[in-house]
Structures are given as C-alpha cells and as structure tokens.
Short mmCIF file of C-alpha atoms in Angstrom, two decimals:
data_model
loop_
_atom_site.label_atom_id
_atom_site.label_comp_id
_atom_site.label_asym_id
_atom_site.label_seq_id
_atom_site.Cartn_x
_atom_site.Cartn_y
_atom_site.Cartn_z
CA MET A 1 -8.08 48.38 -16.69
CA THR A 2 -11.52 46.85 -16.97
CA LYS A 3 -13.11 50.12 -15.92
CA LEU A 4 -11.35 51.86 -18.74
CA LYS A 5 -12.51 49.17 -21.14
CA ILE A 6 -16.11 49.59 -20.09
CA LYS A 7 -15.80 53.35 -20.52
CA ASN A 8 -14.40 52.84 -24.00
CA ARG A 9 -17.18 50.54 -24.98
CA LEU A 10 -19.82 52.91 -23.72
CA ALA A 11 -18.18 55.76 -25.63
CA GLN A 12 -18.19 53.66 -28.79
CA ASP A 13 -21.85 52.96 -28.25
CA ARG A 14 -22.65 56.67 -27.91
CA LEU A 15 -20.61 57.53 -30.98
CA MET A 16 -22.49 54.92 -32.97
CA LEU A 17 -25.83 56.23 -31.74
CA TRP A 18 -24.96 59.80 -32.68
CA SER A 19 -23.82 58.86 -36.15
CA VAL A 20 -26.93 56.78 -36.75
CA CYS A 21 -29.09 59.71 -35.70
CA LEU A 22 -27.08 62.08 -37.86
CA PHE A 23 -27.53 59.99 -40.99
CA ALA A 24 -31.19 59.42 -40.24
CA ALA A 25 -31.64 63.18 -40.09
CA LEU A 26 -29.65 63.62 -43.31
CA THR A 27 -32.07 61.42 -45.25
CA ALA A 28 -34.89 63.78 -44.35
CA VAL A 29 -33.00 66.78 -45.72
CA PRO A 30 -33.67 66.18 -49.44
CA LEU A 31 -37.37 65.65 -48.86
CA LEU A 32 -37.72 68.78 -46.75
CA ALA A 33 -35.62 70.76 -49.20
CA ILE A 34 -37.78 69.66 -52.14
CA LEU A 35 -40.98 70.38 -50.26
CA GLY A 36 -39.74 73.80 -49.15
CA GLU A 37 -38.53 74.80 -52.60
CA VAL A 38 -41.71 73.73 -54.39
CA LEU A 39 -43.90 75.27 -51.73
CA LEU A 40 -42.10 78.62 -51.82
CA ARG A 41 -42.09 78.89 -55.60
CA GLY A 42 -45.49 77.36 -56.28
CA TYR A 43 -47.54 78.83 -53.47
CA ASP A 44 -48.59 82.09 -55.11
CA GLN A 45 -49.64 80.37 -58.31
CA LEU A 46 -52.28 78.33 -56.56
CA SER A 47 -55.68 79.87 -57.08
CA TRP A 48 -59.09 78.65 -58.03
CA SER A 49 -58.54 79.29 -61.74
CA PHE A 50 -55.32 77.29 -61.63
CA PHE A 51 -57.43 74.17 -61.09
CA THR A 52 -60.34 75.07 -63.37
CA GLU A 53 -58.68 76.53 -66.47
CA PRO A 54 -56.57 74.82 -69.10
CA THR A 55 -53.02 75.71 -70.00
CA PRO A 56 -52.64 79.14 -71.60
CA THR A 57 -51.09 79.51 -75.00
CA ALA A 58 -47.52 80.67 -75.10
CA TYR A 59 -48.69 83.93 -76.67
CA LYS A 60 -51.16 84.72 -73.87
CA ALA A 61 -48.55 83.88 -71.29
CA MET A 62 -46.01 86.11 -73.02
CA LYS A 63 -48.46 89.01 -73.07
CA ALA A 64 -49.19 88.56 -69.39
CA ILE A 65 -45.49 88.49 -68.52
CA GLU A 66 -44.92 91.65 -70.57
CA ALA A 67 -47.74 93.35 -68.71
CA GLY A 68 -46.30 92.16 -65.41
CA ALA A 69 -49.49 90.22 -64.63
CA PRO A 70 -49.59 86.64 -63.39
CA ILE A 71 -49.79 84.03 -66.12
CA PRO A 72 -53.46 83.22 -66.79
CA GLY A 73 -54.88 79.71 -67.00
CA GLY A 74 -54.04 76.60 -65.10
CA ILE A 75 -53.58 72.89 -65.29
CA ALA A 76 -57.20 71.68 -65.44
CA ASN A 77 -56.52 69.81 -68.69
CA GLY A 78 -53.70 67.92 -66.97
CA ILE A 79 -55.68 67.14 -63.83
CA ILE A 80 -58.62 65.83 -65.84
CA GLY A 81 -56.35 63.78 -68.11
CA THR A 82 -54.53 62.31 -65.14
CA MET A 83 -57.81 61.38 -63.46
CA ILE A 84 -59.27 59.80 -66.60
CA MET A 85 -56.18 57.71 -67.26
CA LEU A 86 -55.78 56.74 -63.60
CA GLY A 87 -59.45 55.82 -63.41
CA MET A 88 -59.25 53.52 -66.41
CA ALA A 89 -55.99 52.00 -65.20
CA VAL A 90 -57.43 51.35 -61.72
CA VAL A 91 -60.57 49.71 -63.09
CA VAL A 92 -58.46 47.16 -64.93
CA ALA A 93 -55.44 46.82 -62.65
CA VAL A 94 -57.23 46.45 -59.31
CA PRO A 95 -59.43 43.42 -60.02
CA SER A 96 -56.84 41.61 -62.11
CA GLY A 97 -54.06 42.44 -59.64
CA ILE A 98 -56.13 41.19 -56.71
CA LEU A 99 -57.02 37.96 -58.47
CA CYS A 100 -53.42 37.36 -59.43
CA GLY A 101 -52.23 38.15 -55.89
CA ALA A 102 -54.83 35.76 -54.49
CA TYR A 103 -53.61 33.04 -56.79
CA LEU A 104 -49.99 33.58 -55.78
CA ALA A 105 -50.84 33.60 -52.06
CA GLU A 106 -52.81 30.38 -52.34
CA ASN A 107 -50.36 28.38 -54.43
CA PRO A 108 -46.88 29.36 -53.23
CA LYS A 109 -45.40 26.00 -54.24
CA ASN A 110 -47.00 25.73 -57.64
CA ARG A 111 -44.43 25.97 -60.44
CA PHE A 112 -46.60 28.26 -62.55
CA ALA A 113 -47.22 30.54 -59.59
CA GLN A 114 -43.51 30.77 -58.92
CA VAL A 115 -42.88 31.81 -62.50
CA VAL A 116 -45.66 34.42 -62.32
CA SER A 117 -44.28 35.69 -59.05
CA TYR A 118 -40.83 36.07 -60.56
CA LEU A 119 -42.25 37.87 -63.59
CA THR A 120 -44.09 40.23 -61.25
CA ASP A 121 -40.77 41.15 -59.68
CA LEU A 122 -39.29 41.75 -63.11
CA LEU A 123 -42.23 43.90 -64.15
CA GLN A 124 -41.85 45.95 -61.00
CA GLY A 125 -38.23 46.59 -61.88
CA THR A 126 -38.85 47.43 -65.53
CA PRO A 127 -37.96 51.06 -66.29
CA SER A 128 -41.09 53.07 -66.98
CA VAL A 129 -39.68 54.43 -70.22
CA ILE A 130 -39.53 50.88 -71.58
CA ILE A 131 -43.12 50.25 -70.55
CA GLY A 132 -43.94 53.45 -72.44
CA ILE A 133 -42.25 52.43 -75.66
CA ILE A 134 -43.79 48.93 -75.51
CA THR A 135 -47.23 50.39 -75.00
CA TYR A 136 -46.56 52.69 -77.93
CA ILE A 137 -45.95 49.67 -80.13
CA TRP A 138 -48.85 47.66 -78.72
CA VAL A 139 -51.51 50.33 -78.51
CA VAL A 140 -50.59 53.61 -80.18
CA VAL A 141 -49.43 52.06 -83.47
CA PRO A 142 -52.46 49.78 -84.00
CA MET A 143 -54.84 52.56 -82.90
CA LYS A 144 -53.07 54.93 -85.29
CA GLY A 145 -52.78 57.68 -82.72
CA TYR A 146 -51.92 58.76 -79.21
CA SER A 147 -54.76 58.41 -76.74
CA ALA A 148 -55.89 58.33 -73.13
CA ILE A 149 -56.47 54.61 -73.57
CA ALA A 150 -52.81 54.07 -74.45
CA GLY A 151 -51.73 56.14 -71.46
CA SER A 152 -53.94 54.17 -69.12
CA VAL A 153 -52.57 50.89 -70.47
CA ALA A 154 -49.05 52.02 -69.58
CA LEU A 155 -50.12 53.15 -66.10
CA CYS A 156 -52.06 49.92 -65.61
CA ILE A 157 -48.99 47.81 -66.40
CA MET A 158 -47.00 49.84 -63.88
CA MET A 159 -49.63 49.46 -61.15
CA LEU A 160 -50.15 45.73 -61.56
CA PRO A 161 -47.06 44.40 -59.77
CA LEU A 162 -47.66 46.70 -56.80
CA ILE A 163 -51.26 45.56 -56.39
CA ILE A 164 -50.34 41.90 -56.91
CA ARG A 165 -47.63 42.08 -54.25
CA SER A 166 -49.70 43.90 -51.66
CA THR A 167 -52.60 41.49 -52.13
CA GLU A 168 -50.33 38.48 -51.89
CA GLU A 169 -48.50 39.74 -48.81
CA THR A 170 -51.69 40.72 -47.00
CA LEU A 171 -53.36 37.38 -47.70
CA LYS A 172 -50.28 35.52 -46.55
CA ILE A 173 -50.25 37.15 -43.13
CA LEU A 174 -53.90 36.36 -42.43
CA PRO A 175 -54.17 33.58 -39.84
CA ALA A 176 -54.56 30.18 -41.49
CA SER A 177 -57.44 29.47 -39.11
CA LEU A 178 -59.60 31.94 -41.01
CA LYS A 179 -59.34 30.05 -44.27
CA GLU A 180 -59.65 26.69 -42.55
CA ALA A 181 -62.75 27.84 -40.69
CA GLY A 182 -64.31 28.91 -43.96
CA LEU A 183 -63.47 25.66 -45.68
CA ALA A 184 -64.63 23.65 -42.66
CA LEU A 185 -68.10 25.10 -43.17
CA GLY A 186 -68.22 23.54 -46.61
CA GLY A 187 -67.27 26.54 -48.71
CA ASN A 188 -65.24 25.97 -51.84
CA LYS A 189 -61.92 27.76 -52.17
CA ALA A 190 -63.25 30.51 -54.40
CA ARG A 191 -66.09 31.38 -52.06
CA VAL A 192 -63.88 31.33 -49.00
CA MET A 193 -61.50 33.66 -50.83
CA MET A 194 -64.27 36.06 -51.87
CA LYS A 195 -66.31 36.02 -48.68
CA VAL A 196 -63.71 35.54 -45.96
CA GLN A 197 -60.11 36.07 -46.98
CA LEU A 198 -60.37 39.07 -49.30
CA PRO A 199 -62.70 41.03 -46.99
CA ALA A 200 -60.33 40.36 -44.11
CA ALA A 201 -57.43 41.55 -46.23
CA PHE A 202 -59.27 44.62 -47.49
CA GLY A 203 -57.24 47.15 -45.48
CA GLY A 204 -53.91 45.91 -46.74
CA ILE A 205 -55.09 45.64 -50.33
CA PHE A 206 -56.60 49.11 -50.27
CA THR A 207 -53.37 50.53 -48.90
CA GLY A 208 -51.51 48.80 -51.71
CA VAL A 209 -53.85 50.30 -54.30
CA LEU A 210 -53.35 53.79 -52.90
CA LEU A 211 -49.59 53.35 -52.97
CA ALA A 212 -49.76 52.06 -56.53
CA ILE A 213 -51.76 55.14 -57.56
CA SER A 214 -49.33 57.49 -55.87
CA ARG A 215 -46.49 55.63 -57.55
CA VAL A 216 -47.80 56.05 -61.11
CA ILE A 217 -49.47 59.44 -60.84
CA GLY A 218 -46.14 61.16 -61.32
CA GLU A 219 -44.99 58.99 -64.20
CA THR A 220 -43.97 61.09 -67.17
CA ALA A 221 -41.94 58.97 -69.53
CA PRO A 222 -44.57 56.34 -70.37
CA LEU A 223 -47.15 59.05 -71.02
CA MET A 224 -44.88 60.83 -73.50
CA PHE A 225 -45.10 57.79 -75.76
CA THR A 226 -48.79 57.19 -75.24
CA ALA A 227 -50.93 60.12 -74.11
CA LEU A 228 -48.74 62.74 -75.78
CA GLY A 229 -50.47 65.76 -74.23
CA CYS A 230 -53.18 68.25 -75.13
CA SER A 231 -53.50 71.93 -74.39
CA PHE A 232 -57.24 72.02 -73.79
CA ILE A 233 -59.68 70.15 -71.56
CA ARG A 234 -60.78 66.95 -73.20
CA PHE A 235 -62.80 63.94 -72.07
CA ALA A 236 -62.41 61.73 -75.14
CA VAL A 237 -60.46 58.55 -74.39
CA ASP A 238 -59.37 57.87 -77.96
CA LYS A 239 -57.60 61.20 -78.44
CA PRO A 240 -54.33 62.55 -77.09
CA ILE A 241 -54.77 63.82 -73.58
CA SER A 242 -52.76 65.77 -71.07
CA ALA A 243 -51.51 64.81 -67.62
CA VAL A 244 -50.01 66.82 -64.78
CA PRO A 245 -46.48 65.41 -65.08
CA LEU A 246 -46.62 65.90 -68.86
CA LEU A 247 -47.55 69.53 -68.30
CA ILE A 248 -44.56 70.04 -66.04
CA TRP A 249 -42.35 68.77 -68.84
CA GLU A 250 -44.08 71.04 -71.38
CA PHE A 251 -43.79 74.07 -69.11
CA PHE A 252 -40.11 73.37 -68.71
CA ASN A 253 -39.65 73.40 -72.47
CA ASP A 254 -41.52 76.64 -73.05
CA PRO A 255 -39.78 79.71 -71.66
CA ASN A 256 -43.06 81.62 -71.50
CA LEU A 257 -44.74 79.01 -69.33
CA GLN A 258 -41.87 78.14 -67.01
CA GLU A 259 -43.49 79.94 -64.09
CA LEU A 260 -46.29 77.39 -64.10
CA ILE A 261 -43.94 74.51 -63.31
CA TRP A 262 -44.07 75.19 -59.63
CA GLY A 263 -47.81 75.28 -59.20
CA ALA A 264 -48.15 72.02 -61.10
CA SER A 265 -45.33 70.44 -59.12
CA LEU A 266 -46.84 71.54 -55.86
CA PHE A 267 -50.19 70.05 -56.81
CA LEU A 268 -48.60 66.74 -57.77
CA LEU A 269 -46.44 66.62 -54.66
CA LEU A 270 -49.31 67.38 -52.31
CA PHE A 271 -51.50 64.81 -54.04
CA VAL A 272 -48.91 62.07 -53.65
CA LEU A 273 -48.16 63.04 -50.05
CA THR A 274 -51.84 62.96 -49.18
CA LEU A 275 -52.24 59.52 -50.73
CA ASN A 276 -49.20 58.28 -48.84
CA LEU A 277 -50.37 59.65 -45.52
CA LEU A 278 -53.85 58.29 -46.13
CA SER A 279 -52.51 54.82 -46.87
CA LYS A 280 -50.30 54.93 -43.76
CA TYR A 281 -53.27 55.95 -41.66
CA LEU A 282 -55.47 53.22 -43.13
CA ALA A 283 -52.78 50.59 -42.65
CA LYS A 284 -52.46 51.58 -39.01
CA LYS A 285 -56.19 51.60 -38.48
CA TRP A 286 -56.54 48.25 -40.16
CA ASN A 287 -53.81 46.69 -38.02
CA GLN A 288 -55.58 47.53 -34.80
CA MET B 1 -79.86 -3.00 -38.69
CA GLU B 2 -79.86 0.72 -39.56
CA SER B 3 -79.67 1.86 -35.97
CA VAL B 4 -76.50 -0.07 -35.24
CA THR B 5 -74.54 1.51 -38.10
CA PRO B 6 -72.10 3.78 -36.31
CA ILE B 7 -72.35 7.36 -37.44
CA LEU B 8 -68.61 7.54 -37.89
CA GLU B 9 -66.15 4.72 -38.23
CA PHE B 10 -62.39 4.73 -38.61
CA LYS B 11 -61.04 1.69 -40.46
CA LYS B 12 -57.28 1.34 -40.37
CA THR B 13 -56.97 5.08 -40.82
CA CYS B 14 -53.41 6.28 -41.33
CA VAL B 15 -52.14 9.82 -41.81
CA SER B 16 -48.60 10.61 -42.85
CA TYR B 17 -46.92 13.97 -43.25
CA THR B 18 -43.79 12.53 -44.85
CA LYS B 19 -43.08 9.22 -46.53
CA GLN B 20 -41.12 7.88 -43.57
CA THR B 21 -43.25 8.87 -40.60
CA MET B 22 -46.88 8.21 -39.83
CA ALA B 23 -48.65 10.63 -37.52
CA VAL B 24 -51.67 8.38 -37.17
CA LYS B 25 -51.19 4.63 -37.38
CA TYR B 26 -53.97 2.19 -38.29
CA VAL B 27 -56.68 3.65 -36.11
CA SER B 28 -59.91 1.63 -36.09
CA ALA B 29 -62.84 2.74 -34.00
CA ALA B 30 -66.57 3.19 -34.31
CA ILE B 31 -68.19 6.34 -32.95
CA GLU B 32 -71.72 6.04 -31.64
CA ARG B 33 -74.46 8.42 -32.60
CA ASN B 34 -75.27 11.26 -30.19
CA THR B 35 -72.34 10.72 -27.89
CA ILE B 36 -69.39 12.80 -26.91
CA THR B 37 -66.16 10.99 -27.64
CA ALA B 38 -63.01 12.46 -26.18
CA ILE B 39 -59.62 11.97 -27.82
CA MET B 40 -56.89 12.25 -25.19
CA GLY B 41 -53.15 11.90 -25.28
CA PRO B 42 -49.90 13.82 -24.95
CA SER B 43 -48.95 16.54 -27.45
CA GLY B 44 -47.88 15.39 -30.87
CA CYS B 45 -49.56 12.02 -30.68
CA GLY B 46 -51.87 12.50 -33.62
CA LYS B 47 -55.08 13.55 -31.90
CA SER B 48 -55.70 16.66 -33.98
CA THR B 49 -54.33 14.95 -37.05
CA LEU B 50 -56.92 12.19 -36.68
CA LEU B 51 -59.67 14.73 -36.09
CA ARG B 52 -58.72 16.81 -39.11
CA ALA B 53 -58.79 13.70 -41.29
CA VAL B 54 -62.54 13.46 -40.70
CA ASN B 55 -63.44 16.70 -42.48
CA LEU B 56 -60.68 16.26 -45.05
CA MET B 57 -58.71 19.28 -43.81
CA HIS B 58 -55.59 17.40 -44.84
CA ASN B 59 -56.62 17.78 -48.47
CA LEU B 60 -55.47 21.39 -48.25
CA TYR B 61 -51.88 20.30 -47.84
CA PRO B 62 -50.75 18.21 -50.79
CA ASN B 63 -47.93 16.42 -48.97
CA ILE B 64 -50.21 14.88 -46.34
CA ARG B 65 -51.50 11.38 -47.12
CA VAL B 66 -54.56 9.81 -45.56
CA ASP B 67 -55.01 6.04 -46.01
CA GLY B 68 -57.51 3.47 -44.88
CA GLU B 69 -61.17 4.36 -44.62
CA ILE B 70 -63.32 6.76 -42.64
CA LEU B 71 -67.01 5.96 -42.91
CA LEU B 72 -69.71 8.56 -42.35
CA ASN B 73 -73.05 6.75 -42.14
CA GLY B 74 -71.38 3.88 -43.95
CA GLU B 75 -69.98 6.03 -46.78
CA ASN B 76 -66.24 6.44 -47.22
CA ILE B 77 -65.37 10.07 -46.63
CA LEU B 78 -62.03 9.79 -48.33
CA ALA B 79 -63.78 9.11 -51.64
CA MET B 80 -66.22 12.00 -51.25
CA GLU B 81 -66.00 15.65 -52.32
CA PRO B 82 -64.52 17.77 -49.52
CA ILE B 83 -67.23 20.43 -49.76
CA ASP B 84 -69.88 17.74 -49.33
CA VAL B 85 -68.14 16.16 -46.34
CA ARG B 86 -67.49 19.47 -44.64
CA ARG B 87 -71.09 20.49 -44.86
CA ARG B 88 -72.03 17.35 -42.92
CA VAL B 89 -69.10 17.46 -40.51
CA GLY B 90 -68.70 20.74 -38.63
CA MET B 91 -65.51 21.84 -36.97
CA VAL B 92 -64.62 24.12 -34.10
CA PHE B 93 -61.01 25.17 -33.78
CA GLN B 94 -58.68 25.69 -30.86
CA ARG B 95 -58.68 29.46 -31.16
CA PRO B 96 -62.06 31.08 -31.62
CA ALA B 97 -62.11 32.19 -35.25
CA PRO B 98 -65.24 34.23 -35.99
CA PHE B 99 -64.92 35.89 -39.38
CA PRO B 100 -63.60 39.34 -38.49
CA THR B 101 -65.37 41.24 -41.22
CA MET B 102 -68.79 39.77 -40.49
CA SER B 103 -71.34 40.74 -37.87
CA ILE B 104 -72.51 38.23 -35.27
CA TYR B 105 -75.63 37.70 -37.38
CA ASP B 106 -73.65 37.09 -40.56
CA ASN B 107 -71.19 34.83 -38.78
CA VAL B 108 -73.98 32.44 -37.84
CA LEU B 109 -75.18 32.43 -41.44
CA SER B 110 -71.71 32.26 -42.99
CA GLY B 111 -72.05 28.55 -43.70
CA PHE B 112 -75.00 29.22 -45.98
CA VAL B 113 -73.20 32.06 -47.74
CA LEU B 114 -70.12 29.92 -48.24
CA ASN B 115 -72.24 27.11 -49.65
CA GLY B 116 -74.10 29.47 -51.94
CA ILE B 117 -77.45 28.74 -50.26
CA LYS B 118 -79.91 31.63 -50.36
CA LEU B 119 -82.26 32.07 -47.41
CA SER B 120 -85.24 34.38 -47.00
CA LYS B 121 -85.11 37.05 -44.31
CA VAL B 122 -87.52 35.01 -42.16
CA GLU B 123 -85.42 31.87 -42.49
CA LYS B 124 -82.29 33.84 -41.70
CA ASP B 125 -83.76 35.36 -38.55
CA ALA B 126 -85.08 31.99 -37.42
CA THR B 127 -81.76 30.23 -38.05
CA VAL B 128 -79.77 32.88 -36.21
CA GLU B 129 -82.08 32.75 -33.21
CA ARG B 130 -82.22 28.96 -33.12
CA CYS B 131 -78.46 28.54 -33.36
CA LEU B 132 -77.61 31.28 -30.90
CA ARG B 133 -80.16 29.87 -28.48
CA SER B 134 -78.71 26.40 -28.75
CA VAL B 135 -75.30 27.74 -27.72
CA ALA B 136 -76.90 29.85 -24.96
CA LEU B 137 -75.67 33.06 -26.55
CA TRP B 138 -78.97 34.51 -27.72
CA ASP B 139 -79.82 36.44 -24.56
CA GLU B 140 -76.35 37.93 -24.40
CA VAL B 141 -76.12 39.13 -27.99
CA LYS B 142 -79.67 39.58 -29.27
CA ASP B 143 -79.34 43.37 -29.10
CA VAL B 144 -75.91 43.56 -30.72
CA LEU B 145 -76.36 41.18 -33.64
CA ASN B 146 -74.95 43.78 -36.01
CA LYS B 147 -71.70 44.16 -34.13
CA LYS B 148 -68.64 42.36 -35.36
CA GLY B 149 -68.09 38.83 -34.07
CA THR B 150 -64.67 39.81 -32.77
CA PHE B 151 -66.36 42.27 -30.40
CA LEU B 152 -67.36 39.36 -28.12
CA SER B 153 -65.28 37.80 -25.35
CA GLY B 154 -63.22 34.69 -26.09
CA GLY B 155 -65.79 32.31 -24.64
CA GLN B 156 -68.62 34.03 -26.46
CA GLN B 157 -66.62 33.93 -29.69
CA GLN B 158 -66.12 30.22 -29.30
CA ARG B 159 -69.84 29.71 -28.71
CA LEU B 160 -70.50 31.81 -31.80
CA CYS B 161 -68.22 29.48 -33.74
CA ILE B 162 -70.16 26.49 -32.43
CA ALA B 163 -73.41 28.18 -33.46
CA ARG B 164 -71.93 28.82 -36.90
CA ALA B 165 -71.10 25.12 -37.24
CA LEU B 166 -74.50 24.01 -35.93
CA ALA B 167 -76.33 26.23 -38.42
CA MET B 168 -75.42 23.78 -41.16
CA LYS B 169 -77.06 20.96 -39.14
CA PRO B 170 -74.01 18.70 -39.29
CA ASP B 171 -74.12 15.00 -38.36
CA VAL B 172 -70.81 15.21 -36.56
CA LEU B 173 -69.11 18.11 -34.80
CA LEU B 174 -65.34 18.00 -34.54
CA MET B 175 -63.76 20.05 -31.78
CA ASP B 176 -60.04 20.61 -31.60
CA GLU B 177 -59.29 21.59 -27.99
CA PRO B 178 -62.09 24.15 -28.08
CA THR B 179 -61.52 25.38 -24.54
CA SER B 180 -57.73 25.48 -24.34
CA ALA B 181 -57.67 29.21 -25.12
CA LEU B 182 -60.47 30.02 -22.68
CA ASP B 183 -60.67 30.83 -18.99
CA PRO B 184 -62.20 28.34 -16.52
CA ILE B 185 -65.63 29.98 -16.43
CA ALA B 186 -65.96 30.13 -20.19
CA THR B 187 -64.73 26.52 -20.30
CA LYS B 188 -67.44 25.47 -17.88
CA HIS B 189 -70.09 27.15 -20.07
CA ILE B 190 -68.86 25.34 -23.15
CA GLU B 191 -68.76 22.00 -21.36
CA GLU B 192 -72.35 22.38 -20.17
CA LEU B 193 -73.29 23.36 -23.66
CA LEU B 194 -71.70 20.27 -25.19
CA LEU B 195 -73.59 17.98 -22.81
CA GLU B 196 -76.79 19.62 -24.05
CA LEU B 197 -75.75 19.50 -27.70
CA GLN B 198 -75.07 15.79 -27.86
CA LYS B 199 -78.79 15.26 -28.21
CA GLU B 200 -78.59 16.87 -31.65
CA VAL B 201 -75.14 16.08 -32.89
CA THR B 202 -72.37 13.55 -32.41
CA ILE B 203 -69.32 15.24 -30.93
CA LEU B 204 -65.72 14.22 -31.33
CA ILE B 205 -63.51 16.35 -29.13
CA VAL B 206 -59.75 16.49 -28.78
CA THR B 207 -58.72 17.51 -25.31
CA HIS B 208 -55.55 17.92 -23.33
CA ASN B 209 -57.54 18.09 -20.18
CA MET B 210 -58.26 14.74 -18.58
CA GLY B 211 -60.76 16.31 -16.21
CA GLN B 212 -62.70 17.64 -19.15
CA ALA B 213 -62.78 14.25 -20.85
CA LYS B 214 -64.03 12.70 -17.65
CA ARG B 215 -66.69 15.37 -17.12
CA ILE B 216 -68.29 15.43 -20.54
CA SER B 217 -67.52 12.37 -22.60
CA SER B 218 -69.21 9.00 -22.58
CA LYS B 219 -66.49 7.38 -24.67
CA SER B 220 -62.77 8.05 -24.54
CA MET B 221 -59.89 7.35 -26.86
CA PHE B 222 -56.32 7.41 -25.68
CA MET B 223 -53.74 8.02 -28.38
CA TYR B 224 -50.04 7.62 -27.98
CA LEU B 225 -47.43 8.16 -30.71
CA GLY B 226 -50.06 7.92 -33.41
CA GLU B 227 -51.62 4.70 -32.17
CA LEU B 228 -55.05 4.30 -30.69
CA VAL B 229 -54.02 2.64 -27.45
CA GLU B 230 -57.33 2.44 -25.75
CA TYR B 231 -60.95 3.12 -26.65
CA GLY B 232 -63.98 2.46 -24.51
CA ASP B 233 -66.48 3.86 -22.05
CA THR B 234 -64.95 6.87 -20.34
CA GLU B 235 -65.66 5.38 -16.91
CA THR B 236 -63.85 2.16 -17.72
CA VAL B 237 -60.94 3.93 -19.36
CA PHE B 238 -60.45 6.09 -16.30
CA SER B 239 -61.10 3.48 -13.60
CA LYS B 240 -59.70 0.32 -15.16
CA PRO B 241 -57.43 1.22 -18.07
CA SER B 242 -56.35 -1.96 -19.78
CA ASP B 243 -53.10 -0.63 -21.18
CA GLU B 244 -50.04 0.34 -19.16
CA ARG B 245 -49.52 3.49 -21.24
CA THR B 246 -53.05 4.73 -20.55
CA LYS B 247 -52.51 4.10 -16.87
CA ALA B 248 -49.21 5.99 -16.94
CA TYR B 249 -50.84 8.94 -18.71
CA LEU B 250 -53.84 9.08 -16.40
CA THR B 251 -51.69 8.94 -13.29
CA GLY B 252 -49.44 11.69 -14.59
CA LYS B 253 -46.35 9.55 -15.11
CA MET B 254 -46.39 10.39 -18.79
CA GLY B 255 -47.65 13.23 -20.87
#
C-alpha cells in the first residue's frame, strides 16, 4: 500500500516536471519563430547601402520592382534619426533618473519619496501612445511643428522610470557598511553618494540604462505624434525626423516599399538583442 | 588643568531605538588620552550602540534617540555637526569595508576626497606612505597601490581601513569588533598594530574577545543590558572585578 503511494507520488512529481519543461520550451517558441521569420525575410536586404542610403521614393522602388532589381536605398535616415533622438533622451534621462533613484533609495520612508516612487510606477505603466499625445500637446504644439526634440522628449519620459528603478534597486542592495564607512570619514551625504555609492552601483545602473534604451528604441506610437518621419537624412533637431520603427510603419503602408520592412525589422531586432545580451553580460561581470 | 581634561567623556549617555526600550542606559565614563579602552559584554548589551553614538552614526536613523552628553575635548558632540565630529573621530567597522571602486592609494586618501580637501601630488604620496607605514602595510602593498582595495586579504583590508581612518588624523579611533571577521594571524597583526597606534590616537574598541581586551587594553568597560557595570584598569577588572555580573561574565557563567 505505502509502496504504491510512494510510486504514485514519484509519478506525479515526474509529470509535473515534464509539464513545467514543456511550457518553458513553449515560451521560447514565439521568440525563435519571430527571429527566424525576420532573419529569413530580411537577410538578403542587408547590404552596405542599406545602412548608408536613405529611403527610396515610391517611384524609384516601383521602377526597381518592375525591372526585377532589388529595391535601392536603405534606412540610413531612420538610423540617424533614432540615434539623434536616443542621444538627446539619454543625456537628459540618465542624470535626472540617477539623481531621482538616489533620492528614492536614500529616503524610503519619506512621504514625498513614497509619492514619487508611486508616480514612477504609474509612469512606467503609462501606454506609450498616451505619452506620445501628451508630448504632442506639450512640445509639438508650442514649437509649431514636429521635431527630433519632441521625439526625444517622449523617449526620455519613457526611459525615466526604468533608470530611476534600476538606480534605486542597485543602491538599495549595496551593503550599508559602504555608506557608513564613507560617512564615518566625515563626508556629507552628497559626497558619499557621488564618490562611494554611485561608483559602486555603476554596473547595475549602466545595465538599467542599456535596458531602458533597448526598451524605447522600438517605440513607434510616441514618435508618430512627435517626430513624424522624414524621407531623407537630416541632422536638424527642430525639424521632423525619421526613426527605424517609424520607417517600418511607413514601409508597411506603401505597397512599393513593403519589401524593406524585413531589413529594417532585422536591424532593430538585432540591435535590441545585442543591447540585452550586453546588459546581461555586464550585470554578470559586475556581480562577480 | 588642560592635561586632565579627558579626551572623551560620556555623561549620562542614553540611546534608545524605540520609546519604550533603552539600548544604552545612563553611561558615564571618562576616556583617557592615548589609551586603548575595551568595551566588553555579551551580544546585544549596547556596546556597539554606545560606540556608534560617539561619531553620531545614529543620526542616520531618525528613530534612534541619543540623550545625555558626550564630550570630545570638553565639547558636546551631540550639539556638533556630524561631518565635523566624524572628521575628528575615525571609525573601523566589523567587516573590512574598503571602497570597492577605489584603488589602495585612493582608499587611503578617500577621507580627503569625501571632505572636499584638495592635496598636491606630493602631499598625497606622503600621506599614503605615512598611513600605510603606520598600519604596517606599506611594504606589502607599495608595488600594487593602483590595485583595488578589495584585492587584498581580509586582514590587509582591515589595516587599509585603519590607515584610511588615520589619514584624517582623528583624535579618537572607534573600532567595532575589528578582528571578529579575521583569522588568528591577521588578528594578532592588528592587535600589535593597535598597541603601537595608541601613541598617536585614543582607541575605543568593542570586543567580544576577553583575551583580546586583556592583551591590548589598559582600561576596560563591562556592559550588561545597556548599563555600564564596571569600568576601570583592565588588570583590576580582570583580577578583582567588583561586580558579580562582571565576575560571572569573565568566568564564563554568562555571556
């Protein structure tokens, strides 16, 4: 009787293990399927000119398709636009996010800090399309036009909560002895934060910044309201500008350019994957 | 008259973590200049709490209250600015805590950086050498000054932390069980070092280890449940303790 019971229990255990493994494998299926699909369709579009030339006009693309040639041009305008907007967003979001995270980590019981912390959570959960429309009202309307600045404001708002959280979490797991040792030497709180705590937390914060970048680099909706798009390479920050995810949307809407979707998607996907792997690697290295 | 002013004096010092319970109860004691004073007692009897009151570490935690007076050269610490007090009262913690992102060289100088004091290259080099020599670490690390502080062994790290505290030329050095995380050989090194250092600085050391108190201190305090039960010359405290509780602790019946 008991032997049978034990056998039953072991069988249950095995069954559970198998089903857990099965579902774990299932979650990997979509990712692999997406990667495979994009890779297969986008691979032959990747060439040097794809990264150096701007989007072709619909007419040029149509001519090329008629002639059976590959579509000329590339996504350089989108890559440059994405980099410009990301750069501006990072310059603002990183320092302010780190300072805010430091404040939250140092004053967990302060009423104001608790409110800020809660708002950070809310901001993180705000749909990006809403951030886009708000930025439109705040920036595009007063500036009387779509611009890279407006796009970077939207991206910056989206990055902030991620940077704040990662800074806060990293600072909180530092041993308290580090801060106390700094203060015991006569440093004031600000100096101990700048010279001891933040440098010690650098790895975690940097990882958080990379993840924040990879999170917003694919954002499309907020850029539709703010950056609008542009079919040629442009460096001006007060004019409409393109971005890789915007291009994908434009390609989708233009039957002549649809072939370009896959190259652009592949680029974006690989970029995000690289950032993710890099941040994982850095986090691991930092934890050692 | 000046020479008899104790360098550090507790006057009815109380520390409480909550309104109901006091961790340190009305401690009064005068610490003599250039001595090593050991604070002994079982766990949770307020030794570290008393020690941390001296450099105002309790100020970091708003719910902790410190009452009474603590005089440093006759001046009440509790009414002073923490950054001022902490520059004059160094502290070495239980676990060696060199700053992980700084080199050995920068660790020694970290007190100056944290206080916003600029030094010339010559002054820096001289300070690093002087401090590392005074903790007998110079010969071991003089060729690896640019390596991270965490690259050293536990005992070396602790000596680095002592050097870091000494660099600020403090009047008093507080040590919170500085050898409890170290092996016996490293402990012996630190103890020898402290005997040397008392010529420069007054040392107040919390220790769990009665043998250590006996070996290095000239004065001993025995604390029990937040009270200062006994305070006197180490020899007298160990040979003729006047209180039953001290006797019980020293003979191993309690603790």
